[in-house]
Structures are given as C-alpha cells and as structure tokens.
Amino acid sequence: MKEVIVVLDFGSQYNQLIARRIREKNVYSRILPFNTDFDIIKGLSPKGIILSGGPASVYQKGAPKIDRRIFSLGVPILGICYGMQAMVHTLSGKVAPTKKREYGSAELLIDDSKNLFLGIPARMTCWMSHQDVVERLPSGFEKIAHSADTLFAAIMDKKRRFFGVQFHPEVAHTQYGSDIIENFLYKICGCRGLWTMESFIEEASKKISAAVKRERVLCALSGGVDSSVTAALLNRVIGKRLVCIFVDNGLLRKNEANNLKEVFVKKQGIDVRMINASARFLSRLKCITDPEEKRRIIGNEFIRVFEEESKKLGKIKFLAQGTLYPDVIESVSSFGGPSSTIKTHHNVGGLPAKMKLRLIEPLRELFKDEVRVLGKKIGLPESVVFRHPFPGPGLAVRIIGDINKENISILQDADEIVMEEIKGSGLYSSLWQSFAVLLPIKSVGVMGDERTYEKVIAIRAVESVDGMTADWAKLPYELLNRMSNRIINEVKGVNRVVYDISSKPPSTIEWE
Ligand code: XMP
C-alpha cells in the first residue's frame, strides 16, 4: 500500500517544490487543486495533507477556500503561508493584513522545540513572503514560533495534529526547512518512507505487464531524457515486444543518429527502427522562414512518417509516451491571469488519437529529477540522463530564415564545437542549454590578406530551473574565446561569432 501526502494547491509558485521536497524524503506526494472533490482526497487515504501557499488574501473575493471536511479526516495537516491563513480562517481564528509586510529572510524564534521543530536550533533563518498575518488563533491552537514582525509565525493544535507555518519550509533559503518537512512526514504523519526508485520500478513494471499483457508497444524515441527512459524501462519489462521508431528529420545535432544507435541498439538491445526522413522534411521546409510555420510542418511531417513506418510493423495496440508529472498536474496557479502560447511546442500529442493507439505513460508520476535517477538505475549513461533539452523542431528553429543543407551543415559543425568546449570546461551540468544559432546575415571579415564576406554564428548558453525563465550564462571569457576561435577557424563559411546576452523574459531561449 502506497503512503501518500496530498498537497492541496492554493496557487503557490512553490507547490511543485513542496511535492519534490516530500519525495526527496522517500514519501510519495500528489498535488491536487484546492477544490478537488472531497471524496477523491478521502479515497487516497492520505497520511497527511499540506495546504500550499498562494497569492490570495482570505478575505479577497473569490479567494480559494478549504473544504472544511478535510479537518475531520483525522489526518495531520500542515498549512504553509496562505495555507495556514486559510486554515485559521476556516477554523474561526482571525487573519488580518499587516502593516509591516514581510518579504525575504527573517529570523525565526522557536517556542516549542518538540513536534514540528524537533531537533531544530532555537533560532533559524526562514523565508517569508506575506501581507496578511494570523491575529487570533482558533481554539485548540498554540504558538510554536515567532519572528520580530510576526507573532504567530508557526502554530499547532497538538491534539488534532494541525500545524501552520507563515514561512516557506520548502525553499532553500529556509534553514532546516527540509528537517521541518521531515518531522511533519515521519514524526507527525507517521510515514515510513516507502517511495524509493526500487519500489517505483517494481510497481511500474507490474503495471506495465498488467496493462500490455502479450501485446506490442510502439515508442517514438527522440533521444531526449523522457523518451529514452520510457523506452529503457519498457524494454526491461517487455523486451522485444517494444518497438521504437527514431525519425531522423535531418535537423538533429551532428552524429545524433549514430550516438543514439550506440546507446539504445548496441548497449540496451532495444529494437529501434532508424528512419532517415531528412529529404522529406527538407523538401517541405524549402523557402519557409516563419518559425511557427516551421514547427507546424515539422510536427505534421513527423506524424506522417511515424504513421507510415508503424503501419509496416503490423498490428500494435499501445503507444508509449514520456509524459511527466508536471504535465499532468492540474495546477491552479493561473490566478495571475491568462497565459498565452508564445511558441507552439511540437510534441507527439496528436498521435494516439489519430492512430487509435492506447497510451502507456510509465513516467506520469515522476518529476524530471526522479526520471534521471530512474534512467541511471536502469543503466542509461549520464550522457543521456543528464542531457540538455533539445527542441522537437531541432536545428530548424536555430537556423534563422531559410533551411538548406549547407546551412544545416554549418550549424551542426559550429554546434558540435560549442558542445565539446562546454563539456570540456565542466560547465555542461550547470547550464540548462547551450547551443549555436546560425544568423541570416553576412558580415565582412579579413582572413590572411583576403577580405571575407561570410556568415555569423551566435552562441546561446542559459541557466534555468525549468525553461520558463532563464538567465544568460556568464561564461568565462577564455571559454568564449576558444569557441569563437575554433568556430571561425574550423567551420567553413563563418567569419564572426557573437554571444547572446539576453535573458528570458523578455527574450526566449531559442531564437525562433
Ligand atoms: P523558449 O525558446 O520558448 O524555450 O524560451 C523554452 C524551452 O522549450 C524548448 N523549445 C521547444 N521544445 N518544441 C520543443 O519540443 C519546440 O517547438 C520548442 N521551442 C522551444 C527550448 O529548447 C527550451 O528548452
């Protein structure tokens, strides 16, 4: 029986962080919207519930409300920031706006060194971010920590095992935050720590076998982390009944197809059909310069190739996809307003419906960092498990303007140098992405005694946590210098290299 902690999402930007912190402690967590049907919550038999923070004020019109029935489930509850205020408000305490808004680090003074704060020093730094405070406690509650500005910085109803913290234990700026979460899980909720990668593999394998039975499974292998781990996991369970299709659209990094063959076919023994469809893709992309049009063409062509190839394989019932947990969380973090599609990201989402395939998504419960741990456990090399994301449309959105063989070859060569140098410098793992972009302009240069008029390569390297925001990486000058020298000397047709120093927002990571 799986032990689960439910994280009710009140719109906090940190709710995934809360869920990950719990899992790091070997306890399975699930994020559910605050207004999830009570019977669903009850049906999960949670060992405890965490109420996340959120941007609202309890008195605000439309503020997310707690279903008070959770308080009679008899399980421990921990309210964080808004979660604590909403709990106090629901249980007839008083929350009010504070004159002194607390934002950033604050010193927390602990009044009860047992329970939630067991083993934690009497003074610690915590991260606060709030405008409202608890003014009067509901009956049964007592104060267990305070700060200079907040009287009720942490509270507890010992009998009912309800806790509230005004600060954020899930963020790295809070000292001992992880110990506080551990106390909640183990000392208060009585968790045993059953969520381990070994247990996941065992359970996922059973589920895959039960669902697939003797049927065959198709998988679109891209070489990215998610599809790679999906394929490797399925291969362990169903072996040759897994067939992967790898579509080379001609817009991949240099030697990508060979590298992939080495890892998946030779080392893992997976049945991978390597399809070289580059001529088809390139002919459709001829004279296309609009980025969204490029994405649309590549997405559609991918589906066509995939469908054609899969027909050759005979009857297959299932399609495996590397969907991850963040893709399936029904988040309520949209209080901030409507979000617009800035780029339509190509994925294989249209495939199952079109091909009447049933989906197998073995990674649906995992966060990316867990997928990496899984990948390593099942024998994938670090070069696959820790690789940077690579967009579905590939080099097409890194060749600004017209795509042709010559441009692809120039970009592949330049990109390979960037990759080699970044890896050689030891910085690869600290970057979210690093790559070369080919610009649609020529500039004047001089080589030897000759005037040249050639292409320009831009280098892009960014640091990011999730790709939603990103900072340009402050790469060492010597590294930039080496990349520039090598690209200009080794890549024919390029006489200038520039470094992209824009962050996201307002720029995006890719240039198109
Ligand atoms: P942007 O450029 O929007 O990129 O800042 C954010 C992240 O998404 C990747 N990206 C894509 N991935 N299909 C993909 O599969 C796409 O069309 C696409 N466009 C951007 C990008 O590489 C970065 O990691």
Coordinates of C-alpha atoms and ligand atoms in Angstrom, one line a residue:
M1 CA 0.0 0.0 0.0
K2 CA 1.4 3.3 -1.1
E3 CA 1.6 6.1 1.6
V4 CA 0.7 9.4 0.1
I5 CA 0.8 13.0 1.2
V6 CA -1.7 15.2 -0.6
V7 CA -0.5 18.8 -1.4
L8 CA -3.5 21.0 -1.9
D9 CA -2.6 23.7 -4.4
F10 CA -3.8 27.2 -3.5
G11 CA -1.9 28.8 -6.4
S12 CA 1.6 28.9 -4.9
Q13 CA 4.6 29.1 -7.3
Y14 CA 6.2 26.7 -4.9
N15 CA 3.7 23.8 -4.9
Q16 CA 5.9 21.5 -7.1
L17 CA 8.8 22.3 -4.8
I18 CA 6.8 21.2 -1.8
A19 CA 5.9 17.9 -3.6
R20 CA 9.5 17.3 -4.6
R21 CA 10.8 18.0 -1.0
I22 CA 8.4 15.4 0.2
R23 CA 9.6 12.8 -2.3
E24 CA 13.2 13.5 -1.5
K25 CA 12.3 12.2 1.9
N26 CA 11.0 8.9 0.2
V27 CA 7.3 9.7 0.6
Y28 CA 5.0 9.8 -2.4
S29 CA 3.2 13.2 -2.8
R30 CA 0.4 14.3 -5.1
I31 CA -0.6 17.8 -5.9
L32 CA -4.3 18.4 -6.2
P33 CA -6.2 21.6 -6.8
F34 CA -7.6 23.1 -3.6
N35 CA -11.2 22.5 -4.7
T36 CA -10.7 18.8 -5.5
D37 CA -13.7 16.7 -4.7
F38 CA -13.5 15.7 -1.0
D39 CA -14.2 12.0 -1.9
I40 CA -11.2 11.9 -4.1
I41 CA -9.0 13.2 -1.3
K42 CA -10.5 10.8 1.1
G43 CA -10.2 7.9 -1.3
L44 CA -6.4 8.4 -1.5
S45 CA -6.3 7.7 2.3
P46 CA -3.5 10.3 2.7
K47 CA -1.1 10.0 5.6
G48 CA -1.2 13.8 5.8
I49 CA -2.3 16.9 3.9
I50 CA -0.2 20.0 3.1
L51 CA -2.0 23.2 2.2
S52 CA 0.2 25.2 -0.1
G53 CA 0.8 29.0 -0.1
G54 CA -0.9 31.2 -2.7
P55 CA -1.2 34.8 -3.8
A56 CA -4.7 35.4 -2.4
S57 CA -5.9 37.0 0.8
V58 CA -8.5 35.0 2.7
Y59 CA -10.9 38.0 2.6
Q60 CA -10.5 38.7 -1.1
K61 CA -13.5 38.0 -3.3
G62 CA -13.0 34.6 -5.0
A63 CA -10.2 33.6 -2.6
P64 CA -9.7 29.8 -2.7
K65 CA -11.5 28.1 0.2
I66 CA -10.7 24.9 2.1
D67 CA -13.3 22.2 2.1
R68 CA -13.7 22.0 5.9
R69 CA -14.4 18.3 5.7
I70 CA -10.6 17.7 5.5
F71 CA -10.4 18.7 9.1
S72 CA -12.5 15.7 10.1
L73 CA -10.4 13.1 8.3
G74 CA -8.3 12.6 11.4
V75 CA -5.0 13.1 9.5
P76 CA -2.3 15.7 10.2
I77 CA -2.5 18.9 8.3
L78 CA 0.3 21.4 7.6
G79 CA -0.7 24.8 6.3
I80 CA 2.1 26.9 4.6
C81 CA 1.7 30.7 4.4
Y82 CA -1.7 31.2 2.7
G83 CA -2.5 27.6 3.6
M84 CA -2.1 28.4 7.2
Q85 CA -4.1 31.6 7.0
A86 CA -6.9 29.7 5.2
M87 CA -6.9 27.0 7.9
V88 CA -7.1 29.6 10.6
H89 CA -9.8 31.5 8.8
T90 CA -11.8 28.3 8.3
L91 CA -11.5 27.2 11.9
S92 CA -12.7 30.6 13.1
G93 CA -9.5 32.3 14.0
K94 CA -8.6 35.7 12.6
V95 CA -6.4 36.8 9.8
A96 CA -5.7 40.4 9.0
P97 CA -3.5 42.5 6.7
T98 CA -0.2 43.5 8.4
K99 CA 1.2 47.0 8.4
K100 CA 4.6 45.5 8.1
R101 CA 4.8 43.3 5.0
E102 CA 7.4 40.7 5.4
Y103 CA 9.4 39.6 2.4
G104 CA 12.7 37.8 2.3
S105 CA 14.8 36.4 5.1
A106 CA 13.6 36.6 8.7
E107 CA 14.8 35.2 12.0
L108 CA 12.5 32.6 13.4
L109 CA 12.5 32.1 17.1
I110 CA 11.2 28.7 18.1
D111 CA 8.9 28.4 21.2
D112 CA 8.3 24.7 21.1
S113 CA 11.3 22.6 20.3
K114 CA 9.4 19.4 20.0
N115 CA 6.9 18.2 17.4
L116 CA 7.4 20.1 14.1
F117 CA 10.6 21.7 15.3
L118 CA 12.2 18.7 17.0
G119 CA 16.0 18.8 16.7
I120 CA 16.0 22.2 15.2
P121 CA 18.0 25.1 16.8
A122 CA 16.0 27.7 18.7
R123 CA 16.9 30.4 16.2
M124 CA 17.0 29.9 12.5
T125 CA 16.6 31.9 9.3
C126 CA 13.4 31.4 7.3
W127 CA 11.9 32.8 4.1
M128 CA 8.8 34.9 4.5
S129 CA 6.6 36.3 1.8
H130 CA 3.2 37.6 3.0
Q131 CA 1.0 40.6 3.6
D132 CA -1.6 39.0 5.9
V133 CA -0.9 37.6 9.3
V134 CA -2.8 35.4 11.8
E135 CA -4.1 37.7 14.5
R136 CA -6.1 35.4 16.7
L137 CA -5.7 31.6 16.9
P138 CA -8.7 29.2 16.6
S139 CA -9.5 27.3 19.7
G140 CA -7.1 24.4 20.4
F141 CA -4.1 26.1 18.7
E142 CA -1.0 27.5 20.4
K143 CA 2.0 29.5 19.1
I144 CA 5.1 27.4 18.5
A145 CA 7.4 30.0 16.8
H146 CA 7.5 33.8 16.3
S147 CA 9.6 36.4 14.5
A148 CA 10.3 40.0 15.2
D149 CA 7.3 41.1 13.0
T150 CA 5.1 38.0 13.2
L151 CA 3.7 36.8 16.5
F152 CA 2.2 33.6 15.1
A153 CA 5.0 32.5 12.7
A154 CA 4.2 28.9 13.4
I155 CA 1.2 27.3 15.2
M156 CA -0.1 23.9 16.3
D157 CA -3.2 22.2 17.5
K158 CA -1.4 19.3 19.1
K159 CA -4.5 17.2 19.7
R160 CA -5.8 17.3 16.2
R161 CA -2.2 17.4 14.7
F162 CA -2.8 20.6 12.7
F163 CA 0.2 22.8 12.1
G164 CA 0.7 26.1 10.3
V165 CA 3.8 28.0 9.3
Q166 CA 3.8 31.5 8.0
F167 CA 7.2 30.9 6.3
H168 CA 8.2 28.6 3.4
P169 CA 10.0 25.5 4.6
E170 CA 10.2 24.2 1.0
V171 CA 12.6 26.9 -0.3
A172 CA 16.3 26.6 0.0
H173 CA 16.6 30.0 1.8
T174 CA 14.8 28.5 4.9
Q175 CA 17.4 26.8 7.1
Y176 CA 16.3 23.4 8.3
G177 CA 13.3 23.6 6.0
S178 CA 13.9 20.1 4.9
D179 CA 14.1 18.9 8.5
I180 CA 10.8 20.5 9.3
I181 CA 9.2 18.7 6.4
E182 CA 10.9 15.5 7.6
N183 CA 9.5 16.0 11.1
F184 CA 6.0 16.5 9.6
L185 CA 6.2 13.4 7.5
Y186 CA 7.8 11.0 9.9
K187 CA 7.2 12.2 13.4
I188 CA 3.7 13.7 12.9
C189 CA 2.2 11.7 10.0
G190 CA 4.0 8.5 10.8
C191 CA 5.2 7.9 7.3
R192 CA 7.7 5.0 6.8
G193 CA 9.5 6.2 3.6
L194 CA 8.2 3.7 1.1
W195 CA 8.8 5.8 -2.0
T196 CA 12.1 4.7 -3.4
M197 CA 13.2 4.2 -7.0
E198 CA 13.4 0.5 -6.5
S199 CA 9.8 0.4 -5.3
F200 CA 8.8 2.6 -8.2
I201 CA 10.5 0.3 -10.7
E202 CA 8.8 -2.8 -9.2
E203 CA 5.4 -1.2 -9.2
A204 CA 5.7 0.4 -12.6
S205 CA 6.9 -3.0 -14.1
K206 CA 3.9 -4.8 -12.6
K207 CA 1.5 -2.1 -14.0
I208 CA 3.1 -2.2 -17.5
S209 CA 2.9 -6.0 -17.6
A210 CA -0.7 -6.0 -16.5
A211 CA -1.7 -3.3 -19.0
V212 CA 0.2 -4.6 -22.0
K213 CA -0.2 -8.4 -21.5
R214 CA 1.1 -10.1 -24.6
E215 CA 0.6 -7.0 -26.9
R216 CA 3.3 -4.9 -28.6
V217 CA 4.2 -1.3 -27.7
L218 CA 5.3 1.4 -30.0
C219 CA 7.5 4.2 -28.8
A220 CA 8.7 7.4 -30.5
L221 CA 12.3 7.6 -29.4
S222 CA 13.8 11.1 -29.7
G223 CA 16.9 10.6 -27.7
G224 CA 15.7 13.1 -25.1
V225 CA 15.7 12.1 -21.4
D226 CA 12.0 11.4 -21.2
S227 CA 11.5 9.1 -24.3
S228 CA 14.9 7.5 -23.6
V229 CA 13.9 6.5 -20.0
T230 CA 10.5 5.4 -21.1
A231 CA 11.9 3.1 -23.8
A232 CA 14.6 1.7 -21.5
L233 CA 12.0 0.9 -18.8
L234 CA 9.6 -0.7 -21.2
N235 CA 12.5 -2.7 -22.7
R236 CA 13.3 -4.1 -19.2
V237 CA 9.7 -5.3 -18.8
I238 CA 8.5 -6.4 -22.2
G239 CA 11.8 -6.7 -24.2
K240 CA 11.3 -7.4 -27.9
R241 CA 7.6 -6.5 -27.7
L242 CA 8.8 -2.9 -27.6
V243 CA 9.4 -1.3 -31.0
C244 CA 10.9 2.1 -31.1
I245 CA 10.8 4.4 -34.1
F246 CA 13.5 7.1 -34.4
V247 CA 12.9 9.6 -37.0
D248 CA 15.9 11.5 -38.3
N249 CA 14.4 14.7 -39.7
G250 CA 17.8 15.9 -40.9
L251 CA 17.6 18.7 -38.2
L252 CA 19.5 16.9 -35.5
R253 CA 22.8 17.6 -33.8
K254 CA 25.8 16.2 -35.6
N255 CA 26.2 12.4 -35.2
E256 CA 22.9 12.2 -33.2
A257 CA 21.6 9.2 -35.0
N258 CA 24.8 7.2 -34.6
N259 CA 25.1 8.1 -30.9
L260 CA 21.6 7.0 -30.3
K261 CA 22.1 3.7 -32.1
E262 CA 25.2 3.0 -30.0
V263 CA 23.3 3.5 -26.7
F264 CA 19.9 2.0 -27.4
V265 CA 20.5 -0.6 -30.0
K266 CA 24.0 -1.8 -29.2
K267 CA 24.1 -1.3 -25.4
Q268 CA 20.5 -1.7 -24.3
G269 CA 19.5 -4.1 -27.1
I270 CA 16.3 -2.2 -27.9
D271 CA 14.6 -2.8 -31.3
V272 CA 14.9 0.7 -32.8
R273 CA 13.8 1.4 -36.4
M274 CA 16.1 4.2 -37.6
I275 CA 14.2 6.1 -40.2
N276 CA 16.1 8.6 -42.3
A277 CA 13.5 11.0 -43.4
S278 CA 15.6 14.1 -43.8
A279 CA 14.9 14.5 -47.5
R280 CA 11.2 14.7 -46.9
F281 CA 11.5 17.2 -44.1
L282 CA 13.9 19.4 -46.0
S283 CA 11.8 19.5 -49.2
R284 CA 8.7 20.6 -47.1
L285 CA 10.7 23.2 -45.3
K286 CA 12.1 24.8 -48.5
C287 CA 11.8 28.6 -48.5
I288 CA 9.9 28.5 -45.2
T289 CA 11.2 31.2 -42.9
D290 CA 8.3 31.7 -40.4
P291 CA 9.1 30.0 -37.1
E292 CA 5.6 28.8 -36.3
E293 CA 5.2 27.5 -39.9
K294 CA 8.4 25.5 -39.5
R295 CA 7.1 24.0 -36.3
R296 CA 3.8 23.1 -37.9
I297 CA 5.4 21.5 -40.9
I298 CA 7.8 19.5 -38.8
G299 CA 5.1 18.4 -36.4
N300 CA 2.8 17.2 -39.2
E301 CA 5.5 15.6 -41.2
F302 CA 6.7 13.7 -38.1
I303 CA 3.2 12.3 -37.6
R304 CA 3.0 11.3 -41.2
V305 CA 6.4 9.5 -41.2
F306 CA 5.6 7.9 -37.9
E307 CA 2.3 6.6 -39.1
E308 CA 3.7 5.2 -42.3
E309 CA 6.5 3.4 -40.5
S310 CA 4.3 2.0 -37.8
K311 CA 2.0 0.5 -40.4
K312 CA 4.9 -1.6 -41.7
L313 CA 5.2 -3.1 -38.2
G314 CA 1.9 -4.9 -38.2
K315 CA -0.8 -4.6 -35.5
I316 CA 0.3 -2.7 -32.5
K317 CA -2.1 -1.7 -29.7
F318 CA -0.1 0.6 -27.5
L319 CA 1.9 3.8 -27.8
A320 CA 4.4 4.7 -25.0
Q321 CA 4.9 8.3 -24.2
G322 CA 7.3 10.0 -21.7
T323 CA 4.7 12.2 -20.1
L324 CA 6.0 13.5 -16.8
Y325 CA 4.2 14.5 -13.6
P326 CA 4.4 18.3 -14.1
D327 CA 2.5 17.8 -17.4
V328 CA -0.4 16.1 -15.7
I329 CA -0.7 18.3 -12.6
E330 CA -3.9 20.2 -12.8
S331 CA -2.4 23.4 -11.5
V332 CA -4.5 26.3 -10.2
S333 CA -1.5 28.7 -10.5
S334 CA -3.4 30.7 -13.0
F335 CA -4.7 33.3 -10.6
G336 CA -2.1 35.6 -12.2
G337 CA -4.2 35.8 -15.4
P338 CA -4.4 34.1 -18.7
S339 CA -1.3 32.6 -20.1
S340 CA -0.7 32.9 -23.8
T341 CA 1.0 30.5 -26.1
I342 CA 4.3 32.1 -27.1
K343 CA 5.6 29.2 -29.1
T344 CA 3.6 26.1 -30.1
H345 CA 5.8 23.3 -28.8
H346 CA 5.9 20.3 -31.1
N347 CA 5.2 17.0 -29.4
V348 CA 3.7 13.7 -30.4
G349 CA 0.4 14.5 -28.6
G350 CA -1.7 14.1 -31.8
L351 CA -0.5 10.6 -32.5
P352 CA -2.6 8.3 -30.2
A353 CA -5.9 9.6 -31.2
K354 CA -5.1 9.7 -34.9
M355 CA -3.7 6.2 -34.9
K356 CA -6.2 4.7 -32.5
L357 CA -3.5 3.6 -30.1
R358 CA -3.8 3.2 -26.4
L359 CA -1.4 5.2 -24.3
I360 CA 1.2 3.8 -21.9
E361 CA 2.8 6.6 -19.8
P362 CA 5.0 4.9 -17.2
L363 CA 6.6 8.2 -16.1
R364 CA 3.4 10.0 -15.4
E365 CA 4.0 10.1 -11.6
L366 CA 7.6 11.3 -11.8
F367 CA 9.3 14.6 -11.7
K368 CA 12.3 15.2 -14.0
D369 CA 14.9 14.7 -11.3
E370 CA 13.3 11.3 -10.5
V371 CA 13.3 10.3 -14.1
R372 CA 17.0 10.9 -14.2
V373 CA 17.5 8.8 -11.1
L374 CA 15.4 6.1 -12.7
G375 CA 17.3 6.3 -16.0
K376 CA 20.6 5.8 -14.2
K377 CA 19.2 2.9 -12.2
I378 CA 18.2 1.1 -15.3
G379 CA 21.5 1.5 -17.0
L380 CA 21.3 4.6 -19.2
P381 CA 24.6 6.5 -19.4
E382 CA 24.9 10.0 -17.9
S383 CA 25.3 11.5 -21.4
V384 CA 21.6 10.5 -22.0
V385 CA 20.2 11.0 -18.5
F386 CA 21.7 14.5 -17.9
R387 CA 21.5 15.8 -21.4
H388 CA 20.2 19.3 -22.2
P389 CA 16.7 19.6 -23.7
F390 CA 16.6 19.7 -27.4
P391 CA 13.5 21.2 -29.2
G392 CA 11.4 18.9 -31.4
P393 CA 11.9 21.1 -34.5
G394 CA 15.6 20.9 -33.8
L395 CA 18.0 23.0 -35.8
A396 CA 15.1 24.3 -37.9
V397 CA 14.5 26.9 -35.2
R398 CA 18.2 27.6 -34.8
I399 CA 18.7 28.4 -38.5
I400 CA 17.1 31.8 -38.7
G401 CA 15.5 32.1 -42.1
D402 CA 16.0 29.6 -44.8
I403 CA 16.8 26.0 -44.1
N404 CA 19.1 24.2 -46.6
K405 CA 21.7 21.5 -46.5
E406 CA 24.6 24.0 -46.4
N407 CA 23.1 25.9 -43.5
I408 CA 22.4 22.7 -41.6
S409 CA 26.0 21.5 -42.1
I410 CA 27.5 24.9 -40.9
L411 CA 25.3 24.9 -37.9
Q412 CA 26.0 21.3 -37.0
D413 CA 29.7 21.9 -37.1
A414 CA 29.6 25.1 -35.1
D415 CA 27.2 23.5 -32.6
E416 CA 29.5 20.5 -32.1
I417 CA 32.3 22.8 -31.2
V418 CA 30.1 24.6 -28.7
M419 CA 29.1 21.3 -27.2
E420 CA 32.7 20.0 -27.0
E421 CA 34.0 23.1 -25.4
I422 CA 31.2 23.5 -22.9
K423 CA 31.6 19.8 -21.9
G424 CA 35.4 20.2 -21.7
S425 CA 35.1 23.2 -19.4
G426 CA 33.0 21.2 -16.9
L427 CA 30.1 23.6 -17.2
Y428 CA 27.6 21.4 -19.1
S429 CA 25.8 20.3 -16.0
S430 CA 25.4 23.8 -14.6
L431 CA 23.7 25.0 -17.8
W432 CA 20.1 24.4 -18.8
Q433 CA 21.0 24.6 -22.5
S434 CA 23.9 25.7 -24.7
F435 CA 24.0 25.7 -28.5
A436 CA 24.8 27.6 -31.6
V437 CA 22.4 29.6 -33.8
L438 CA 23.0 30.5 -37.5
L439 CA 22.1 34.0 -38.3
P440 CA 20.6 35.1 -41.7
I441 CA 23.2 37.8 -42.3
K442 CA 26.7 38.0 -43.6
S443 CA 29.4 40.3 -42.3
V444 CA 32.8 41.4 -43.6
G445 CA 36.0 40.0 -42.2
V446 CA 39.6 39.5 -43.1
M447 CA 41.5 36.3 -43.2
G448 CA 45.1 36.4 -44.2
D449 CA 45.2 39.1 -46.8
E450 CA 41.8 38.3 -48.1
R451 CA 38.6 40.2 -47.4
T452 CA 35.8 37.7 -46.5
Y453 CA 32.0 38.1 -46.5
E454 CA 30.6 35.2 -44.5
K455 CA 28.0 34.0 -42.0
V456 CA 27.6 34.8 -38.4
I457 CA 27.1 32.3 -35.5
A458 CA 25.5 33.3 -32.3
I459 CA 26.3 31.2 -29.1
R460 CA 23.5 30.8 -26.6
A461 CA 24.0 29.4 -23.1
V462 CA 21.5 29.8 -20.4
E463 CA 20.9 28.9 -16.8
S464 CA 17.4 28.0 -15.8
V465 CA 15.4 25.8 -13.5
D466 CA 12.5 24.9 -15.8
G467 CA 13.0 26.8 -19.0
M468 CA 10.2 29.2 -18.1
T469 CA 12.6 31.9 -17.1
A470 CA 16.3 31.9 -17.9
D471 CA 19.5 33.9 -17.4
W472 CA 22.2 34.1 -19.9
A473 CA 25.2 32.3 -18.6
K474 CA 28.2 34.4 -17.6
L475 CA 30.6 32.0 -19.3
P476 CA 34.4 32.6 -18.8
Y477 CA 36.0 34.8 -21.4
E478 CA 38.6 32.1 -22.1
L479 CA 35.9 29.7 -23.0
L480 CA 34.1 32.1 -25.2
N481 CA 37.4 32.9 -26.8
R482 CA 38.1 29.3 -27.5
M483 CA 34.7 28.6 -29.0
S484 CA 35.0 31.7 -31.2
N485 CA 38.5 30.9 -32.4
R486 CA 37.6 27.3 -33.2
I487 CA 34.3 28.1 -35.0
I488 CA 35.9 30.7 -37.2
N489 CA 38.9 28.5 -38.0
E490 CA 37.2 25.2 -38.3
V491 CA 33.8 25.9 -39.8
K492 CA 34.0 27.0 -43.4
G493 CA 31.7 29.8 -44.3
V494 CA 31.7 31.6 -40.8
N495 CA 33.8 34.6 -40.1
R496 CA 32.1 36.0 -37.0
V497 CA 30.8 34.7 -33.7
V498 CA 28.7 36.7 -31.2
Y499 CA 27.4 35.8 -27.7
D500 CA 23.8 36.2 -26.8
I501 CA 23.5 38.2 -23.6
S502 CA 19.7 38.3 -23.3
S503 CA 17.6 36.7 -20.6
K504 CA 14.1 35.3 -20.7
P505 CA 11.9 37.2 -20.4
P506 CA 11.9 39.3 -22.5
S507 CA 13.8 37.1 -24.9
T508 CA 13.2 33.4 -25.3
I509 CA 15.8 30.7 -25.1
E510 CA 15.5 29.7 -28.7
W511 CA 15.8 32.4 -31.3
E512 CA 12.7 31.3 -33.2
Ligands
XMP1 P1 11.8 29.2 -25.4 O1 12.5 29.4 -26.7 O2 10.3 29.2 -25.6 O3 12.1 27.7 -25.0 O4 12.2 30.0 -24.3 C1 11.8 27.1 -23.7 C2 12.3 25.7 -23.8 O5 11.5 24.9 -24.7 C3 12.3 24.4 -25.8 N1 11.5 24.6 -27.0 C4 10.9 23.6 -27.7 N2 10.8 22.3 -27.4 N3 9.5 22.1 -29.3 C5 10.1 21.5 -28.2 O6 10.0 20.3 -28.0 C6 9.5 23.4 -29.7 O7 9.0 23.8 -30.7 C7 10.3 24.2 -28.8 N4 10.6 25.5 -28.8 C8 11.3 25.8 -27.7 C9 13.6 25.2 -25.7 O8 14.6 24.5 -26.3 C10 13.7 25.5 -24.3 O9 14.2 24.4 -23.6

